[in-house]
RNA sequence: GGGCGCAUAGCUCAGCGGGAGAGCGCCCGCUUCACACGCGGGAGGUCCCUGGUUCGAUCCCAGGUGCGCCCACCA
């Protein structure tokens, strides 16, 4: 064993061994209680980022903890086909080759996606292994696998037959680049410096005057069908019911009243363009207005724009502004900063357009899920996210499930020439209505999240009634980021209840968002991302896991190499204290034989730590857990215990050796879920190992050492006092030996002084005496607080006596 | 605009009603046979501000300020 622990070789070797020996495997016929984590399937084109690494660290720590505790553990790996994200990645690749998706055509394009995935996809599973994620990699699933596709089709047909899937012409978010609709959740908003244009719409009766509106998109004036004002707006009271003339197209439209119009924006008058604005669309529908679309699917002015057809919106803006200026109807133009919606994948500006799309009705589907959440059959951690989850589900709008991209699950809908629709899981021979065999399949594909929603059970073979499904559903835990709750978490819950009859998991951990060291979000485009593989290369996997878990305290936390380095130090420390013990215990017997105070003390400390660690892990307090492990190892095990027993180890004291091995064995078990590799490596070097640590049983409660581990307190305190003061040791027997071992190295040169320490103690004593002399304190403070204060006072007096006596004796 | 979170040592963060802490960084001393990626010692803090509750507030409450994340159709 080398003095410096080098993780690279060790970690790779264990990752290989654990997997090859089948220790990650989950078997459905294993009848122990289950612990199941269906890990979020990353995009098949994705690479590990810091969020993934954090998520894996905490999930794997819990998986390993439960595996040791005897659970039949399934940690499910896999990928998502990630519709637009993947299509976008492959399209970029095609551009580099000098071609386009359109030039290839749909079938050839799909073929290229598969080829591309075989070549470049799947990288992340290698990275998962490098994180030490103890997943059953035999069970890797992909949402485009044939059985998974069948599950998706089954789901669609199920919903359709229940009457919850319908087609409607509504305003949607259209990405002109991807030529598809997008849900609100697939957009990003960016602030833009723009202009707000005030335009006069003259009254149609020629009586002079008119209504002035404000718009950020003059080009859409061509699609105006009304002007709306708030019914409570005194300024426009007399205009309501009259007609005004839309500029440029010179069409008369009514002035209507609608309370959704904001009194405080612009002039309080809104031009109504149902074809190109969500609010206008709603107002239009409620007032029975026309829905002309003057912007087309390519984002340019459409045929309906007449002489402006084919222009870009910016060009159309200019033409319309010029027209307005000539006629003095351009009231003013002012700088205006506002947020615009972009496609999150290609950052193209989103066009709100009216389109015929497929929708999934949420009203009935969400109710059982809401009930499950309210009854806490699914619990969010932290609890604060529970309210958000419930609220977002309560207000979930109907779900636009159709997309006009090419990569994804094609809708299982067939049309005959008469327009009848046939819905089947697999291609039907003839039309269900008229028997026609001339069927054409719908070209649309499903929203990626439609298939993700099935992940916890489609990975187990659903809709078949498989042994896996029976054994591993419902699962235990899901881990995810805050913004994924509505996209995924809620949907898994309602689909699980609807299709399998139970919630997919009982607990959801919404983990910390790791920010860049400067406090901004980690993002490739900002250049603030940190590659976890680089961290692993520099510090090792164990250290990376430790550091990331240490950072899980708040809702957002800044990444810090210091936290990772702490993990590296811990692994190295553990390695070295193990060297000390292992190189001095050859032939030692088994079982702890604590004789001296420090030995009973370390066993009690480890036992206390076991209890506390179980509490931390049970509460998903990973920062607390790693903090505890660090101090247990560094302070208690190394600084005090190991230092104290060194002389006896060197002397070949068989009982001390046996106790040291037993204590180390227990310590390794507690550390394994966080630092799996270094602990397994040391474990292998312990004498007579029959099992791997990864499957070794978690320590049972140690009733023999369950007491208060305060036995060493006096010795430790005395040692610290003397270290500071440099005074000689007045202790005897065992205490003297401990003291010799701990203090000897530092005693050579005193650089504090006893008098300063005596001063400090006198100050503490005065403070405690003052508090206890305060009658109101004694009368009002809880008894144990007063008692604690008395205890401190006694302790300080005792220390002062010891120190003073020792100083005297010099 | 809404929701949530954060403000404690130079940095990253614990603590959350009765002595202000850790890791890193800094200073001093140690070639001690597990570890110099180490050991020991030390300096360094109006615990964001203002009020309130309490015998007592870094901790609880209210208001403010600053920062962050998420969400949102003010044209």
mmCIF file of N, CA, C and O in Angstrom, chain A residues 76 95 118 212 251 535 555 562 662 701 734:
data_model
loop_
_atom_site.group_PDB
_atom_site.id
_atom_site.type_symbol
_atom_site.label_atom_id
_atom_site.label_comp_id
_atom_site.label_asym_id
_atom_site.label_seq_id
_atom_site.Cartn_x
_atom_site.Cartn_y
_atom_site.Cartn_z
ATOM 1 N N UNK A 76 -32.230 1.644 -11.897
ATOM 2 C CA UNK A 76 -32.545 1.449 -13.315
ATOM 3 C C UNK A 76 -31.869 2.484 -14.220
ATOM 4 O O UNK A 76 -32.120 3.682 -14.078
ATOM 5 N N UNK A 95 -25.782 19.906 -41.132
ATOM 6 C CA UNK A 95 -25.336 21.192 -41.682
ATOM 7 C C UNK A 95 -23.829 21.161 -41.910
ATOM 8 O O UNK A 95 -23.329 21.603 -42.938
ATOM 9 N N UNK A 118 -25.948 5.420 -32.934
ATOM 10 C CA UNK A 118 -25.069 4.277 -32.739
ATOM 11 C C UNK A 118 -23.617 4.729 -32.648
ATOM 12 O O UNK A 118 -22.815 4.130 -31.944
ATOM 13 N N UNK A 212 -56.016 55.206 -29.828
ATOM 14 C CA UNK A 212 -54.590 54.949 -29.988
ATOM 15 C C UNK A 212 -54.209 53.702 -29.210
ATOM 16 O O UNK A 212 -54.522 53.595 -28.027
ATOM 17 N N UNK A 251 -59.476 48.467 -42.842
ATOM 18 C CA UNK A 251 -60.644 47.623 -42.622
ATOM 19 C C UNK A 251 -61.323 48.112 -41.355
ATOM 20 O O UNK A 251 -60.642 48.367 -40.357
ATOM 21 N N UNK A 535 -13.350 16.756 -13.214
ATOM 22 C CA UNK A 535 -13.210 16.740 -11.752
ATOM 23 C C UNK A 535 -12.771 15.346 -11.301
ATOM 24 O O UNK A 535 -11.878 15.194 -10.479
ATOM 25 N N UNK A 555 -31.075 25.370 -1.740
ATOM 26 C CA UNK A 555 -31.799 25.246 -2.994
ATOM 27 C C UNK A 555 -30.844 25.447 -4.169
ATOM 28 O O UNK A 555 -30.944 24.771 -5.182
ATOM 29 N N UNK A 562 -13.034 23.335 -3.302
ATOM 30 C CA UNK A 562 -12.647 23.059 -1.923
ATOM 31 C C UNK A 562 -13.409 21.873 -1.360
ATOM 32 O O UNK A 562 -12.844 21.037 -0.645
ATOM 33 N N UNK A 662 -11.737 -4.356 14.113
ATOM 34 C CA UNK A 662 -13.196 -4.334 14.215
ATOM 35 C C UNK A 662 -13.734 -2.913 14.046
ATOM 36 O O UNK A 662 -14.746 -2.688 13.377
ATOM 37 N N UNK A 701 -27.074 -2.412 15.252
ATOM 38 C CA UNK A 701 -26.843 -1.607 16.459
ATOM 39 C C UNK A 701 -25.894 -2.344 17.402
ATOM 40 O O UNK A 701 -25.986 -3.558 17.570
ATOM 41 N N UNK A 734 -3.345 4.776 32.110
ATOM 42 C CA UNK A 734 -3.854 4.767 30.750
ATOM 43 C C UNK A 734 -3.932 6.179 30.179
ATOM 44 O O UNK A 734 -3.565 6.440 29.038
#
